Amino acid sequence: MAVTEARTEMPVVDRAVALNLLDVHHGYERAGERIEVLAGADLEVRAGELVAVVGRSGSGKSTLLHVAGGLVAPARGTVHIGGRELGDLDAKERARIRRRTVGFVFQFFHLLPHLNVRDNVALPLLLDGARTRTARDAADGVLAAVGLTDRADHLPSELSGGQLQRAAIARALVTEPDVVLADEPTGNLDATTAGEVLDLLVAQVRDRNVALVLVTHDAASAARADRTLHLLDGLLV
Ligand code: ADP
Ligand code: MG
C-alpha cells in the first residue's frame, strides 16, 4: 500500500532527543598549521536532560558549544537540533532554528550595553519577527521568573554580575528553546553569586523541561547535572 511505503521512507525522528552530535570534527589554522580541536566528538542530549561538560582550558569546550548551537559548521560530522540536521539547511533556515530552539549563556554575559534589560531579553523574539509589545511582555514574564522585574528598565551597566547573568539566562529562555548551551556561566562570578546563579539556571531549565549543556570547570557545578562528560583529546568521554 502506497501509504505504508511512504511511511517507511520517512526519516526516523526521535522527538525525545533535543541535540545530537555525531562524529564531529573541527579545528583551526594556526601559524600555517592545522590544529584539530574536536576529533570525532559524539553527544546526545535528551529532552529536558542536564549534561555537564568538563575539560581543561583549551580542550575545545567553547568550540563544542558553538558547533552544537549552529554558530559554527563542523568541518566534518553532523549536528541535529530538534530532529533537523543543520548541515541540510541553508544559512537562513539554520539561523531560524538556532533562534527558536537554542539559547546561549556566555561567561561574559554579552548583553548589549545600549539596550535596557527588558529589550536585551526581548531581542531574540524581535529578531525572529515578533511584535515589540509581544516580545516585551514575554521578556517581562521571564524577567519575573529570574527575579529581575525591578531591573527591567535599567541598562546593563547598572546591574551586578549576578544580575547580568540572570538577565542573560532570561534572554536564553525567552524563545522557549529546546536546549540551553551555557559556557562557563558562573566563571566570572564570586563563589556565593555563582552558586545562586547556578541554582537559578538549574531550577529554570528543570521547570521548563529545557535540556541544558553546562560547560564548567567546577566539579560541584558538574555534580548538579544528570551526566558529566569529559572533553579529552577532541572526544567526549
Ligand atoms: P575551551 O573553551 O575548552 O577553553 P576553545 O574551544 O576555546 O577551548 O579552544 C580550543 C582550542 O582552539 C584552543 O587551543 C584555542 O586556542 C583554539 N581556538 C579557539 N578558537 C579559535 C579560533 N577562532 N582561531 C584559532 N584557534 C582557535
Ligand atoms: Mg571556553
CSV table of C-alpha atoms and ligand atoms in Angstrom, one decimal:
chain,number,residue,atom,x,y,z
A,1,MET,CA,0.0,0.0,0.0
A,2,ALA,CA,1.3,3.4,-1.0
A,3,VAL,CA,0.8,5.0,2.4
A,4,THR,CA,2.8,2.3,4.2
A,5,GLU,CA,5.6,2.7,1.7
A,6,ALA,CA,5.7,6.4,2.1
A,7,ARG,CA,5.9,5.9,5.9
A,8,THR,CA,8.8,3.5,5.8
A,9,GLU,CA,10.8,6.1,3.8
A,10,MET,CA,10.3,8.8,6.3
A,11,PRO,CA,13.4,9.6,8.4
A,12,VAL,CA,13.1,8.4,11.9
A,13,VAL,CA,13.0,11.5,14.1
A,14,ASP,CA,13.2,10.9,17.8
A,15,ARG,CA,11.4,13.8,19.4
A,16,ALA,CA,12.9,12.9,22.8
A,17,VAL,CA,16.4,13.9,21.5
A,18,ALA,CA,17.0,17.6,21.9
A,19,LEU,CA,20.5,17.7,20.5
A,20,ASN,CA,22.7,15.2,18.7
A,21,LEU,CA,26.3,15.5,17.5
A,22,LEU,CA,27.8,12.6,15.6
A,23,ASP,CA,31.5,12.2,14.8
A,24,VAL,CA,32.1,16.0,14.9
A,25,HIS,CA,35.5,17.2,13.8
A,26,HIS,CA,36.6,20.8,13.9
A,27,GLY,CA,39.8,22.7,14.1
A,28,TYR,CA,41.6,25.9,13.3
A,29,GLU,CA,44.6,27.0,11.2
A,30,ARG,CA,47.3,28.5,13.4
A,31,ALA,CA,50.7,29.7,12.2
A,32,GLY,CA,50.1,27.7,9.0
A,33,GLU,CA,49.4,24.6,10.9
A,34,ARG,CA,46.1,22.8,11.4
A,35,ILE,CA,45.1,22.1,15.0
A,36,GLU,CA,42.4,19.5,15.5
A,37,VAL,CA,40.2,20.6,18.5
A,38,LEU,CA,37.2,18.2,18.0
A,39,ALA,CA,38.2,14.8,16.6
A,40,GLY,CA,35.1,12.7,16.4
A,41,ALA,CA,33.0,14.0,19.3
A,42,ASP,CA,29.6,12.4,19.8
A,43,LEU,CA,27.0,13.9,22.1
A,44,GLU,CA,23.3,13.1,22.6
A,45,VAL,CA,21.2,15.2,24.9
A,46,ARG,CA,17.6,14.0,25.7
A,47,ALA,CA,14.8,16.5,26.0
A,48,GLY,CA,15.0,18.1,29.5
A,49,GLU,CA,18.3,16.4,30.3
A,50,LEU,CA,21.1,18.3,32.1
A,51,VAL,CA,24.6,17.4,30.8
A,52,ALA,CA,27.8,18.8,32.2
A,53,VAL,CA,30.9,19.1,30.0
A,54,VAL,CA,34.2,19.5,31.7
A,55,GLY,CA,37.7,19.7,30.3
A,56,ARG,CA,40.9,21.7,30.8
A,57,SER,CA,41.2,25.2,29.3
A,58,GLY,CA,41.8,25.0,25.6
A,59,SER,CA,40.3,21.5,25.3
A,60,GLY,CA,37.6,22.7,22.9
A,61,LYS,CA,34.6,23.2,25.2
A,62,SER,CA,33.6,26.6,23.6
A,63,THR,CA,34.2,25.2,20.1
A,64,LEU,CA,31.9,22.3,21.0
A,65,LEU,CA,29.1,24.6,22.1
A,66,HIS,CA,29.5,26.8,19.0
A,67,VAL,CA,29.2,23.8,16.8
A,68,ALA,CA,26.3,22.3,18.9
A,69,GLY,CA,24.4,25.6,18.7
A,70,GLY,CA,24.9,26.0,14.9
A,71,LEU,CA,27.0,29.1,15.3
A,72,VAL,CA,29.8,27.3,13.5
A,73,ALA,CA,29.5,24.5,11.0
A,74,PRO,CA,31.7,21.5,11.8
A,75,ALA,CA,34.5,20.5,9.4
A,76,ARG,CA,33.0,17.0,9.5
A,77,GLY,CA,30.2,15.2,11.2
A,78,THR,CA,26.5,16.0,11.8
A,79,VAL,CA,24.6,18.2,14.2
A,80,HIS,CA,20.8,17.6,14.8
A,81,ILE,CA,18.8,20.0,16.8
A,82,GLY,CA,15.2,19.1,17.4
A,83,GLY,CA,15.4,16.4,14.8
A,84,ARG,CA,16.7,18.7,12.0
A,85,GLU,CA,20.2,18.2,10.6
A,86,LEU,CA,21.8,21.6,10.4
A,87,GLY,CA,24.0,20.7,7.5
A,88,ASP,CA,20.9,20.1,5.4
A,89,LEU,CA,19.7,23.7,5.9
A,90,ASP,CA,20.7,26.9,4.2
A,91,ALA,CA,22.1,29.7,6.3
A,92,LYS,CA,18.7,31.4,6.8
A,93,GLU,CA,16.9,28.3,7.9
A,94,ARG,CA,19.8,27.4,10.2
A,95,ALA,CA,19.7,30.9,11.8
A,96,ARG,CA,15.9,30.4,12.3
A,97,ILE,CA,16.3,27.0,14.0
A,98,ARG,CA,19.1,28.5,16.2
A,99,ARG,CA,17.0,31.4,17.2
A,100,ARG,CA,13.9,29.3,18.1
A,101,THR,CA,15.4,26.2,19.6
A,102,VAL,CA,18.7,27.1,21.2
A,103,GLY,CA,19.5,29.6,24.0
A,104,PHE,CA,23.1,30.6,24.7
A,105,VAL,CA,24.5,31.8,28.0
A,106,PHE,CA,28.1,33.0,28.0
A,107,GLN,CA,30.7,33.6,30.7
A,108,PHE,CA,30.8,37.3,29.9
A,109,PHE,CA,27.1,37.8,29.6
A,110,HIS,CA,27.1,39.6,26.1
A,111,LEU,CA,24.3,41.9,26.8
A,112,LEU,CA,24.0,44.9,24.5
A,113,PRO,CA,25.1,48.0,26.5
A,114,HIS,CA,22.7,50.5,24.9
A,115,LEU,CA,19.5,48.4,25.4
A,116,ASN,CA,17.8,48.2,28.7
A,117,VAL,CA,17.4,44.8,30.3
A,118,ARG,CA,13.9,44.2,29.1
A,119,ASP,CA,14.9,44.9,25.5
A,120,ASN,CA,18.0,42.8,25.7
A,121,VAL,CA,15.8,39.9,26.8
A,122,ALA,CA,13.2,40.7,24.2
A,123,LEU,CA,15.8,40.9,21.4
A,124,PRO,CA,15.8,37.2,20.3
A,125,LEU,CA,12.0,37.4,19.7
A,126,LEU,CA,12.3,40.8,17.9
A,127,LEU,CA,14.9,39.3,15.6
A,128,ASP,CA,12.6,36.4,14.9
A,129,GLY,CA,9.9,38.9,13.8
A,130,ALA,CA,7.7,39.1,16.9
A,131,ARG,CA,5.8,42.4,17.6
A,132,THR,CA,7.5,44.7,20.0
A,133,ARG,CA,4.7,44.5,22.5
A,134,THR,CA,4.6,40.7,22.4
A,135,ALA,CA,8.3,40.4,22.8
A,136,ARG,CA,8.5,42.9,25.7
A,137,ASP,CA,5.6,41.1,27.5
A,138,ALA,CA,7.4,37.8,27.1
A,139,ALA,CA,10.6,39.4,28.3
A,140,ASP,CA,8.8,40.7,31.4
A,141,GLY,CA,7.5,37.2,32.1
A,142,VAL,CA,10.9,35.6,32.1
A,143,LEU,CA,12.5,38.5,34.0
A,144,ALA,CA,9.9,37.9,36.7
A,145,ALA,CA,10.9,34.2,36.8
A,146,VAL,CA,14.5,35.1,37.3
A,147,GLY,CA,13.7,37.8,39.9
A,148,LEU,CA,14.7,40.8,37.9
A,149,THR,CA,11.4,42.7,37.4
A,150,ASP,CA,12.7,45.7,39.2
A,151,ARG,CA,15.8,45.9,36.9
A,152,ALA,CA,13.9,45.7,33.6
A,153,ASP,CA,14.2,49.4,32.8
A,154,HIS,CA,17.9,49.6,33.7
A,155,LEU,CA,20.9,49.4,31.4
A,156,PRO,CA,23.4,46.5,31.8
A,157,SER,CA,26.0,48.9,33.3
A,158,GLU,CA,23.6,49.4,36.2
A,159,LEU,CA,23.5,45.7,37.2
A,160,SER,CA,25.7,43.5,39.3
A,161,GLY,CA,27.5,40.5,37.7
A,162,GLY,CA,24.9,38.1,39.1
A,163,GLN,CA,22.1,40.2,37.8
A,164,LEU,CA,23.7,40.4,34.4
A,165,GLN,CA,23.9,36.6,34.2
A,166,ARG,CA,20.3,36.3,35.4
A,167,ALA,CA,19.3,38.6,32.6
A,168,ALA,CA,21.3,36.6,30.1
A,169,ILE,CA,19.5,33.4,31.4
A,170,ALA,CA,16.2,35.2,30.8
A,171,ARG,CA,17.3,36.1,27.3
A,172,ALA,CA,18.3,32.4,26.6
A,173,LEU,CA,14.8,31.2,27.8
A,174,VAL,CA,12.6,33.8,26.2
A,175,THR,CA,12.2,31.9,23.0
A,176,GLU,CA,11.2,28.7,24.8
A,177,PRO,CA,14.1,26.8,23.4
A,178,ASP,CA,14.6,23.0,23.5
A,179,VAL,CA,18.2,23.4,24.7
A,180,VAL,CA,20.3,25.9,26.5
A,181,LEU,CA,24.0,25.9,25.9
A,182,ALA,CA,25.9,27.5,28.8
A,183,ASP,CA,29.6,28.2,28.5
A,184,GLU,CA,31.1,28.6,32.0
A,185,PRO,CA,28.1,30.7,33.0
A,186,THR,CA,29.4,31.2,36.6
A,187,GLY,CA,33.1,31.6,35.7
A,188,ASN,CA,33.1,35.3,36.1
A,189,LEU,CA,31.2,35.5,39.4
A,190,ASP,CA,32.2,35.2,43.1
A,191,ALA,CA,31.5,31.9,44.7
A,192,THR,CA,28.3,32.9,46.5
A,193,THR,CA,26.8,34.6,43.5
A,194,ALA,CA,28.0,31.7,41.3
A,195,GLY,CA,26.0,29.3,43.5
A,196,GLU,CA,22.9,31.4,43.3
A,197,VAL,CA,23.1,31.8,39.6
A,198,LEU,CA,23.6,28.1,39.0
A,199,ASP,CA,20.7,27.3,41.3
A,200,LEU,CA,18.5,29.6,39.3
A,201,LEU,CA,19.7,28.2,35.9
A,202,VAL,CA,19.1,24.6,37.0
A,203,ALA,CA,15.7,25.4,38.5
A,204,GLN,CA,14.6,27.3,35.4
A,205,VAL,CA,15.6,24.6,32.9
A,206,ARG,CA,14.1,21.8,35.1
A,207,ASP,CA,10.8,23.8,35.5
A,208,ARG,CA,10.6,24.3,31.7
A,209,ASN,CA,11.8,20.9,30.7
A,210,VAL,CA,14.6,22.5,28.7
A,211,ALA,CA,17.8,20.5,28.1
A,212,LEU,CA,21.0,22.1,29.3
A,213,VAL,CA,24.6,21.6,28.3
A,214,LEU,CA,26.6,23.2,31.0
A,215,VAL,CA,30.3,23.7,30.3
A,216,THR,CA,32.1,24.2,33.6
A,217,HIS,CA,35.5,24.0,35.4
A,218,ASP,CA,33.9,23.3,38.7
A,219,ALA,CA,33.2,19.8,40.0
A,220,ALA,CA,30.4,21.0,42.3
A,221,SER,CA,28.6,22.6,39.4
A,222,ALA,CA,29.1,19.4,37.3
A,223,ALA,CA,27.6,17.4,40.1
A,224,ARG,CA,24.3,19.1,39.6
A,225,ALA,CA,23.9,17.5,36.1
A,226,ASP,CA,22.3,14.2,35.2
A,227,ARG,CA,25.6,13.2,33.5
A,228,THR,CA,29.1,14.5,33.2
A,229,LEU,CA,31.2,14.2,30.0
A,230,HIS,CA,34.9,15.0,29.7
A,231,LEU,CA,36.3,16.6,26.7
A,232,LEU,CA,39.6,14.9,26.2
A,233,ASP,CA,41.8,14.8,23.1
A,234,GLY,CA,38.8,16.0,21.0
A,235,LEU,CA,36.4,13.3,22.2
A,236,LEU,CA,33.6,13.4,24.7
A,237,VAL,CA,34.1,10.5,27.1
B,1,ADP,P1,38.0,25.9,25.8
B,1,ADP,O1,36.7,26.5,25.7
B,1,ADP,O2,37.9,24.5,26.3
B,1,ADP,O3,39.0,26.6,26.6
B,1,ADP,P2,38.2,26.5,23.0
B,1,ADP,O4,37.2,25.8,22.2
B,1,ADP,O5,38.0,28.0,23.2
B,1,ADP,O6,38.6,25.8,24.3
B,1,ADP,O7,39.6,26.4,22.2
B,1,ADP,C1,40.2,25.2,21.8
B,1,ADP,C2,41.5,25.4,21.1
B,1,ADP,O8,41.2,26.0,19.8
B,1,ADP,C3,42.4,26.3,21.8
B,1,ADP,O9,43.7,25.8,21.5
B,1,ADP,C4,42.2,27.7,21.2
B,1,ADP,O10,43.4,28.4,21.2
B,1,ADP,C5,41.9,27.3,19.7
B,1,ADP,N1,40.9,28.2,19.1
B,1,ADP,C6,39.7,28.5,19.5
B,1,ADP,N2,39.1,29.4,18.7
B,1,ADP,C7,40.0,29.7,17.7
B,1,ADP,C8,40.0,30.5,16.5
B,1,ADP,N3,38.9,31.2,16.2
B,1,ADP,N4,41.1,30.5,15.8
B,1,ADP,C9,42.2,29.8,16.1
B,1,ADP,N5,42.2,29.0,17.2
B,1,ADP,C10,41.2,28.9,18.0
B,2,MG,MG,35.9,28.2,26.6
